[in-house]
Amino acid sequence: MAIIIKKEEQIKLIRESCRRLALVHQELEGFIRPGISTKDIDIFGDQLIRKLEGIPNFLHYHGYPASICVSVNDEVVHGIPNKHRILQEGDIVSLDAGMIYKGYHSDAARTHGVGKISAEARQLIEVTKQSFFEGIKEAKAGNHLYSISNAIAAYVKPYGYGIVRDLVGHGVGTELHEDPQIPNFAQIKKGPRIRPGMTLAVEPMINMGRGDVEWLDDDWTVVTEDGSLSAHYENTILITEDGEPEILTLY
Ligand code: MF3
Ligand code: CO
């Protein structure tokens, strides 16, 4: 499949989908506190998306049963909200959310601390976030796609963290997952050339220990194999004609 270059009319709608999703994430961040369940987060997020005239794109996606992926501590991504899973002070929680607005998808993720968290956990979250920003410095028209991957990997390397290899970023548009796949680890090949009008979800997933992951019996929840903490940071970006990309899901 080819990488889709979006036209100006489509970009306007993707931008609006992403702007609304950023508002959802902003509200979700303020909602996080000890004592709430991961299901409470899903219910709140689902309501926000619908209030903003969006359709939750994760709900029923390949059978996924919720609107927000809520992944706690050693859970990497795709955690299933559960009313019995109560957030505790010191936990870290990754929230992945998306919506469809007028036919166009948006996708973004953040990891938050619950109350006061350890300095080690804080650093993992910050390095994961910064790795995204280092990666997208390379997201310029004319560059090769895997320059993004290599920049993320190079930034993370000195910290000794494990980069998740089994899940990758992707194109976003009329589908949640479009070509190309965007790895977060170093590549030998260069990858396709980056062009203006591409809309991409860049999403490093970084583990405090090794990068290996496994799937729980629910067939969704991805956890670190060694039980170490994991963080996730994702935005949908637009490749511009020149210079830096536009980050569409920032608040
Ligand atoms: N944001 C996720 C990703 O791009 C998609 C979650 S799909 C779901 O990897 F089905 F788990 F919700
Ligand atoms: Co994504």
Short mmCIF file of N, CA and C in Angstrom, two decimals, residues 106-250:
data_model
loop_
_atom_site.label_atom_id
_atom_site.label_comp_id
_atom_site.label_asym_id
_atom_site.label_seq_id
_atom_site.Cartn_x
_atom_site.Cartn_y
_atom_site.Cartn_z
N SER A 106 -7.79 10.73 14.40
CA SER A 106 -6.68 11.33 15.14
C SER A 106 -6.26 10.31 16.19
N ASP A 107 -5.02 10.42 16.65
CA ASP A 107 -4.45 9.40 17.55
C ASP A 107 -3.35 10.06 18.38
N ALA A 108 -3.43 9.91 19.70
CA ALA A 108 -2.40 10.50 20.57
C ALA A 108 -2.36 9.75 21.89
N ALA A 109 -1.20 9.75 22.52
CA ALA A 109 -1.04 9.07 23.82
C ALA A 109 -0.14 9.87 24.74
N ARG A 110 -0.39 9.75 26.04
CA ARG A 110 0.41 10.40 27.08
C ARG A 110 0.56 9.43 28.23
N THR A 111 1.70 9.51 28.94
CA THR A 111 1.82 8.80 30.22
C THR A 111 1.85 9.83 31.34
N HIS A 112 1.03 9.61 32.36
CA HIS A 112 0.95 10.51 33.50
C HIS A 112 1.35 9.78 34.78
N GLY A 113 1.88 10.55 35.73
CA GLY A 113 2.09 10.01 37.07
C GLY A 113 0.80 10.13 37.86
N VAL A 114 0.57 9.20 38.79
CA VAL A 114 -0.59 9.27 39.68
C VAL A 114 -0.08 9.77 41.03
N GLY A 115 -0.48 11.00 41.40
CA GLY A 115 0.06 11.59 42.63
C GLY A 115 1.57 11.72 42.52
N LYS A 116 2.25 11.48 43.63
CA LYS A 116 3.71 11.61 43.63
C LYS A 116 4.32 10.30 43.14
N ILE A 117 5.22 10.42 42.16
CA ILE A 117 5.87 9.22 41.62
C ILE A 117 7.38 9.31 41.83
N SER A 118 8.07 8.20 41.66
CA SER A 118 9.52 8.16 41.89
C SER A 118 10.26 8.99 40.84
N ALA A 119 11.46 9.41 41.19
CA ALA A 119 12.30 10.16 40.25
C ALA A 119 12.61 9.30 39.03
N GLU A 120 12.77 8.01 39.23
CA GLU A 120 13.08 7.09 38.12
C GLU A 120 11.90 7.04 37.13
N ALA A 121 10.70 6.94 37.68
CA ALA A 121 9.51 6.88 36.83
C ALA A 121 9.34 8.20 36.07
N ARG A 122 9.60 9.31 36.78
CA ARG A 122 9.47 10.63 36.15
C ARG A 122 10.44 10.75 34.97
N GLN A 123 11.65 10.25 35.19
CA GLN A 123 12.65 10.34 34.11
C GLN A 123 12.22 9.49 32.90
N LEU A 124 11.70 8.30 33.16
CA LEU A 124 11.23 7.45 32.05
C LEU A 124 10.18 8.18 31.21
N ILE A 125 9.24 8.82 31.89
CA ILE A 125 8.17 9.54 31.19
C ILE A 125 8.76 10.69 30.37
N GLU A 126 9.68 11.43 30.98
CA GLU A 126 10.26 12.59 30.30
C GLU A 126 11.13 12.19 29.10
N VAL A 127 11.91 11.13 29.27
CA VAL A 127 12.77 10.68 28.17
C VAL A 127 11.91 10.17 27.01
N THR A 128 10.83 9.48 27.34
CA THR A 128 9.94 8.96 26.29
C THR A 128 9.33 10.12 25.50
N LYS A 129 8.89 11.15 26.24
CA LYS A 129 8.31 12.33 25.58
C LYS A 129 9.37 13.03 24.72
N GLN A 130 10.56 13.23 25.29
CA GLN A 130 11.61 13.94 24.55
C GLN A 130 12.04 13.15 23.31
N SER A 131 11.99 11.82 23.41
CA SER A 131 12.40 11.00 22.25
C SER A 131 11.48 11.26 21.05
N PHE A 132 10.21 11.51 21.35
CA PHE A 132 9.28 11.89 20.28
C PHE A 132 9.75 13.19 19.62
N PHE A 133 10.09 14.19 20.45
CA PHE A 133 10.48 15.48 19.89
C PHE A 133 11.81 15.40 19.14
N GLU A 134 12.71 14.54 19.62
CA GLU A 134 13.96 14.34 18.88
C GLU A 134 13.67 13.67 17.54
N GLY A 135 12.78 12.69 17.56
CA GLY A 135 12.42 11.97 16.33
C GLY A 135 11.84 12.88 15.28
N ILE A 136 10.91 13.73 15.69
CA ILE A 136 10.21 14.52 14.67
C ILE A 136 11.03 15.70 14.16
N LYS A 137 12.18 15.97 14.78
CA LYS A 137 13.09 16.95 14.17
C LYS A 137 13.51 16.47 12.77
N GLU A 138 13.47 15.15 12.58
CA GLU A 138 13.83 14.56 11.28
C GLU A 138 12.63 14.43 10.34
N ALA A 139 11.44 14.76 10.83
CA ALA A 139 10.22 14.56 10.04
C ALA A 139 10.02 15.71 9.06
N LYS A 140 10.95 15.81 8.14
CA LYS A 140 10.96 16.91 7.17
C LYS A 140 10.84 16.35 5.77
N ALA A 141 10.15 17.07 4.91
CA ALA A 141 10.03 16.67 3.52
C ALA A 141 11.42 16.48 2.93
N GLY A 142 11.62 15.37 2.22
CA GLY A 142 12.91 15.08 1.59
C GLY A 142 13.75 14.11 2.39
N ASN A 143 13.59 14.10 3.72
CA ASN A 143 14.29 13.11 4.54
C ASN A 143 13.71 11.71 4.29
N HIS A 144 14.44 10.70 4.72
CA HIS A 144 13.90 9.34 4.71
C HIS A 144 13.22 9.04 6.05
N LEU A 145 12.18 8.23 5.96
CA LEU A 145 11.33 7.97 7.13
C LEU A 145 12.11 7.44 8.32
N TYR A 146 13.07 6.56 8.06
CA TYR A 146 13.74 5.91 9.20
C TYR A 146 14.74 6.83 9.89
N SER A 147 14.92 8.04 9.36
CA SER A 147 15.69 9.05 10.11
C SER A 147 14.96 9.36 11.42
N ILE A 148 13.63 9.30 11.38
CA ILE A 148 12.84 9.51 12.60
C ILE A 148 13.16 8.39 13.59
N SER A 149 13.09 7.16 13.11
CA SER A 149 13.35 5.99 13.96
C SER A 149 14.74 6.08 14.58
N ASN A 150 15.71 6.39 13.76
CA ASN A 150 17.10 6.43 14.23
C ASN A 150 17.31 7.53 15.27
N ALA A 151 16.64 8.66 15.07
CA ALA A 151 16.79 9.77 16.02
C ALA A 151 16.17 9.41 17.37
N ILE A 152 15.04 8.74 17.35
CA ILE A 152 14.41 8.30 18.61
C ILE A 152 15.36 7.34 19.33
N ALA A 153 15.86 6.36 18.60
CA ALA A 153 16.73 5.34 19.20
C ALA A 153 18.01 5.95 19.76
N ALA A 154 18.59 6.88 19.02
CA ALA A 154 19.86 7.50 19.45
C ALA A 154 19.65 8.30 20.73
N TYR A 155 18.51 8.96 20.83
CA TYR A 155 18.25 9.76 22.04
C TYR A 155 18.06 8.86 23.26
N VAL A 156 17.38 7.74 23.08
CA VAL A 156 17.05 6.86 24.21
C VAL A 156 18.26 6.06 24.68
N LYS A 157 19.14 5.74 23.76
CA LYS A 157 20.24 4.80 24.02
C LYS A 157 21.05 5.08 25.30
N PRO A 158 21.55 6.31 25.52
CA PRO A 158 22.38 6.55 26.71
C PRO A 158 21.68 6.26 28.03
N TYR A 159 20.35 6.26 28.04
CA TYR A 159 19.61 5.99 29.27
C TYR A 159 19.54 4.50 29.58
N GLY A 160 19.87 3.67 28.59
CA GLY A 160 19.83 2.23 28.82
C GLY A 160 18.44 1.64 28.85
N TYR A 161 17.45 2.40 28.45
CA TYR A 161 16.08 1.90 28.43
C TYR A 161 15.88 0.96 27.24
N GLY A 162 14.82 0.15 27.33
CA GLY A 162 14.47 -0.75 26.24
C GLY A 162 13.41 -0.14 25.34
N ILE A 163 13.66 -0.15 24.05
CA ILE A 163 12.66 0.36 23.09
C ILE A 163 11.79 -0.80 22.63
N VAL A 164 10.49 -0.61 22.68
CA VAL A 164 9.56 -1.65 22.22
C VAL A 164 9.64 -1.76 20.70
N ARG A 165 9.86 -3.00 20.25
CA ARG A 165 10.03 -3.23 18.80
C ARG A 165 8.80 -3.85 18.16
N ASP A 166 7.94 -4.43 18.99
CA ASP A 166 6.80 -5.18 18.45
C ASP A 166 5.63 -4.29 18.05
N LEU A 167 5.70 -3.00 18.40
CA LEU A 167 4.63 -2.07 18.04
C LEU A 167 5.29 -0.82 17.48
N VAL A 168 4.64 -0.19 16.50
CA VAL A 168 5.27 0.91 15.77
C VAL A 168 4.26 2.03 15.50
N GLY A 169 4.75 3.18 15.10
CA GLY A 169 3.89 4.26 14.66
C GLY A 169 3.38 3.97 13.25
N HIS A 170 2.58 4.92 12.72
CA HIS A 170 1.83 4.62 11.49
C HIS A 170 1.26 5.88 10.86
N GLY A 171 0.85 5.78 9.61
CA GLY A 171 0.08 6.84 8.98
C GLY A 171 -1.32 6.90 9.59
N VAL A 172 -1.95 8.09 9.51
CA VAL A 172 -3.31 8.29 10.03
C VAL A 172 -4.10 9.09 9.00
N GLY A 173 -5.38 8.80 8.83
CA GLY A 173 -6.18 9.57 7.88
C GLY A 173 -7.62 9.11 7.89
N THR A 174 -8.07 8.58 6.76
CA THR A 174 -9.42 8.03 6.75
C THR A 174 -9.45 6.67 7.45
N GLU A 175 -8.26 6.12 7.71
CA GLU A 175 -8.12 4.92 8.54
C GLU A 175 -7.27 5.28 9.75
N LEU A 176 -7.47 4.52 10.84
CA LEU A 176 -6.63 4.73 12.03
C LEU A 176 -5.19 4.32 11.74
N HIS A 177 -5.02 3.21 11.08
CA HIS A 177 -3.68 2.73 10.75
C HIS A 177 -3.50 2.67 9.25
N GLU A 178 -2.72 3.59 8.74
CA GLU A 178 -2.37 3.58 7.31
C GLU A 178 -0.87 3.34 7.19
N ASP A 179 -0.41 3.09 5.98
CA ASP A 179 1.03 3.05 5.74
C ASP A 179 1.57 4.46 5.92
N PRO A 180 2.82 4.63 6.28
CA PRO A 180 3.83 3.61 6.53
C PRO A 180 3.88 3.20 8.00
N GLN A 181 4.52 2.08 8.29
CA GLN A 181 4.85 1.77 9.68
C GLN A 181 6.08 2.59 10.06
N ILE A 182 6.10 3.07 11.30
CA ILE A 182 7.21 3.92 11.76
C ILE A 182 7.84 3.31 13.01
N PRO A 183 8.91 2.54 12.85
CA PRO A 183 9.57 1.92 14.01
C PRO A 183 10.22 2.98 14.90
N ASN A 184 10.40 2.61 16.16
CA ASN A 184 11.06 3.51 17.11
C ASN A 184 12.49 3.09 17.41
N PHE A 185 12.98 2.11 16.67
CA PHE A 185 14.33 1.60 16.92
C PHE A 185 15.16 1.75 15.64
N ALA A 186 16.49 1.66 15.81
CA ALA A 186 17.41 1.95 14.72
C ALA A 186 17.19 0.99 13.54
N GLN A 187 17.29 1.55 12.34
CA GLN A 187 17.03 0.81 11.11
C GLN A 187 18.28 0.78 10.24
N ILE A 188 18.44 -0.30 9.49
CA ILE A 188 19.55 -0.38 8.54
C ILE A 188 19.15 0.32 7.24
N LYS A 189 17.92 0.06 6.80
CA LYS A 189 17.44 0.71 5.57
C LYS A 189 17.06 2.16 5.85
N LYS A 190 16.82 2.91 4.76
CA LYS A 190 16.47 4.33 4.91
C LYS A 190 14.97 4.56 5.01
N GLY A 191 14.20 3.66 4.40
CA GLY A 191 12.75 3.84 4.39
C GLY A 191 12.32 4.78 3.29
N PRO A 192 10.99 4.90 3.10
CA PRO A 192 10.47 5.77 2.05
C PRO A 192 10.77 7.24 2.33
N ARG A 193 10.71 8.04 1.28
CA ARG A 193 10.98 9.46 1.47
C ARG A 193 9.75 10.14 2.07
N ILE A 194 10.01 11.09 2.96
CA ILE A 194 8.94 11.84 3.63
C ILE A 194 8.50 12.97 2.70
N ARG A 195 7.17 13.11 2.55
CA ARG A 195 6.63 14.12 1.62
C ARG A 195 5.63 15.04 2.34
N PRO A 196 5.50 16.27 1.88
CA PRO A 196 4.49 17.17 2.44
C PRO A 196 3.09 16.56 2.28
N GLY A 197 2.24 16.75 3.28
CA GLY A 197 0.88 16.23 3.21
C GLY A 197 0.73 14.84 3.81
N MET A 198 1.83 14.25 4.26
CA MET A 198 1.70 12.99 5.01
C MET A 198 1.25 13.32 6.42
N THR A 199 0.33 12.53 6.94
CA THR A 199 -0.06 12.66 8.35
C THR A 199 0.31 11.37 9.05
N LEU A 200 1.11 11.50 10.10
CA LEU A 200 1.76 10.36 10.74
C LEU A 200 1.55 10.37 12.24
N ALA A 201 1.37 9.19 12.83
CA ALA A 201 1.37 9.05 14.29
C ALA A 201 2.72 8.49 14.68
N VAL A 202 3.50 9.32 15.36
CA VAL A 202 4.83 8.90 15.85
C VAL A 202 4.64 8.59 17.33
N GLU A 203 5.04 7.38 17.74
CA GLU A 203 4.65 6.96 19.10
C GLU A 203 5.66 6.04 19.78
N PRO A 204 6.76 6.63 20.29
CA PRO A 204 7.70 5.79 21.04
C PRO A 204 7.07 5.16 22.29
N MET A 205 7.37 3.87 22.48
CA MET A 205 6.99 3.13 23.69
C MET A 205 8.30 2.63 24.29
N ILE A 206 8.61 3.09 25.49
CA ILE A 206 9.94 2.88 26.08
C ILE A 206 9.80 2.20 27.45
N ASN A 207 10.60 1.14 27.65
CA ASN A 207 10.57 0.40 28.92
C ASN A 207 11.79 0.73 29.76
N MET A 208 11.59 0.74 31.08
CA MET A 208 12.73 1.01 31.96
C MET A 208 13.75 -0.13 31.87
N GLY A 209 13.28 -1.34 31.65
CA GLY A 209 14.17 -2.49 31.51
C GLY A 209 14.36 -2.84 30.03
N ARG A 210 14.18 -4.10 29.73
CA ARG A 210 14.36 -4.54 28.35
C ARG A 210 13.15 -4.18 27.48
N GLY A 211 13.36 -4.16 26.17
CA GLY A 211 12.28 -3.77 25.26
C GLY A 211 11.29 -4.88 24.93
N ASP A 212 11.59 -6.10 25.40
CA ASP A 212 10.72 -7.24 25.07
C ASP A 212 9.35 -7.11 25.74
N VAL A 213 8.33 -7.50 25.00
CA VAL A 213 6.96 -7.43 25.53
C VAL A 213 6.24 -8.76 25.31
N GLU A 214 5.15 -8.93 26.06
CA GLU A 214 4.28 -10.09 25.82
C GLU A 214 2.83 -9.66 25.94
N TRP A 215 1.94 -10.53 25.46
CA TRP A 215 0.52 -10.23 25.48
C TRP A 215 -0.16 -11.01 26.61
N LEU A 216 -1.04 -10.34 27.36
CA LEU A 216 -1.80 -11.04 28.39
C LEU A 216 -2.88 -11.92 27.75
N ASP A 217 -3.51 -12.75 28.57
CA ASP A 217 -4.52 -13.69 28.07
C ASP A 217 -5.77 -12.99 27.52
N ASP A 218 -5.93 -11.69 27.85
CA ASP A 218 -7.08 -10.97 27.27
C ASP A 218 -6.84 -10.67 25.78
N ASP A 219 -5.66 -11.04 25.28
CA ASP A 219 -5.28 -10.86 23.87
C ASP A 219 -5.06 -9.40 23.47
N TRP A 220 -5.16 -8.47 24.41
CA TRP A 220 -4.94 -7.07 24.10
C TRP A 220 -3.77 -6.48 24.87
N THR A 221 -3.84 -6.60 26.20
CA THR A 221 -2.88 -5.88 27.04
C THR A 221 -1.45 -6.33 26.74
N VAL A 222 -0.62 -5.37 26.34
CA VAL A 222 0.80 -5.63 26.09
C VAL A 222 1.55 -5.23 27.35
N VAL A 223 2.37 -6.14 27.90
CA VAL A 223 3.14 -5.86 29.12
C VAL A 223 4.62 -6.08 28.85
N THR A 224 5.45 -5.47 29.69
CA THR A 224 6.89 -5.72 29.57
C THR A 224 7.17 -7.13 30.08
N GLU A 225 8.05 -7.81 29.39
CA GLU A 225 8.36 -9.20 29.77
C GLU A 225 9.04 -9.26 31.13
N ASP A 226 9.87 -8.25 31.42
CA ASP A 226 10.62 -8.25 32.68
C ASP A 226 9.90 -7.53 33.82
N GLY A 227 8.66 -7.10 33.57
CA GLY A 227 7.89 -6.45 34.64
C GLY A 227 8.27 -5.00 34.89
N SER A 228 9.18 -4.44 34.09
CA SER A 228 9.59 -3.05 34.32
C SER A 228 8.52 -2.07 33.84
N LEU A 229 8.62 -0.83 34.31
CA LEU A 229 7.67 0.21 33.93
C LEU A 229 7.82 0.55 32.44
N SER A 230 6.73 1.03 31.85
CA SER A 230 6.74 1.42 30.45
C SER A 230 6.01 2.75 30.25
N ALA A 231 6.51 3.58 29.34
CA ALA A 231 5.86 4.86 29.04
C ALA A 231 5.63 4.98 27.53
N HIS A 232 4.68 5.83 27.17
CA HIS A 232 4.22 5.98 25.78
C HIS A 232 3.95 7.46 25.53
N TYR A 233 4.39 7.95 24.38
CA TYR A 233 4.08 9.34 24.03
C TYR A 233 3.82 9.39 22.52
N GLU A 234 2.68 9.89 22.15
CA GLU A 234 2.27 9.87 20.74
C GLU A 234 1.54 11.13 20.35
N ASN A 235 1.89 11.66 19.17
CA ASN A 235 1.09 12.70 18.54
C ASN A 235 0.91 12.39 17.07
N THR A 236 -0.18 12.89 16.52
CA THR A 236 -0.37 12.90 15.08
C THR A 236 0.29 14.18 14.55
N ILE A 237 1.13 14.03 13.53
CA ILE A 237 1.84 15.19 12.97
C ILE A 237 1.54 15.31 11.47
N LEU A 238 1.73 16.52 10.96
CA LEU A 238 1.59 16.80 9.52
C LEU A 238 2.94 17.22 8.96
N ILE A 239 3.35 16.57 7.88
CA ILE A 239 4.59 16.97 7.21
C ILE A 239 4.29 18.21 6.37
N THR A 240 5.10 19.26 6.58
CA THR A 240 4.87 20.53 5.90
C THR A 240 5.81 20.65 4.68
N GLU A 241 5.60 21.70 3.91
CA GLU A 241 6.40 21.92 2.70
C GLU A 241 7.87 22.12 3.04
N ASP A 242 8.09 22.87 4.12
CA ASP A 242 9.48 23.08 4.54
C ASP A 242 9.55 23.21 6.05
N GLY A 243 10.66 22.83 6.61
CA GLY A 243 10.89 22.99 8.05
C GLY A 243 10.21 21.94 8.89
N GLU A 244 9.91 22.32 10.12
CA GLU A 244 9.41 21.40 11.13
C GLU A 244 7.99 20.93 10.80
N PRO A 245 7.64 19.74 11.25
CA PRO A 245 6.25 19.30 11.06
C PRO A 245 5.31 20.05 12.00
N GLU A 246 4.04 20.02 11.66
CA GLU A 246 3.03 20.59 12.55
C GLU A 246 2.54 19.46 13.47
N ILE A 247 2.59 19.70 14.77
CA ILE A 247 2.13 18.70 15.72
C ILE A 247 0.65 18.97 15.97
N LEU A 248 -0.21 18.07 15.53
CA LEU A 248 -1.64 18.37 15.46
C LEU A 248 -2.39 18.09 16.75
N THR A 249 -1.82 17.26 17.63
CA THR A 249 -2.56 16.84 18.83
C THR A 249 -1.96 17.41 20.13
N LEU A 250 -1.24 18.52 20.02
CA LEU A 250 -0.69 19.14 21.24
C LEU A 250 -1.73 20.02 21.90
#
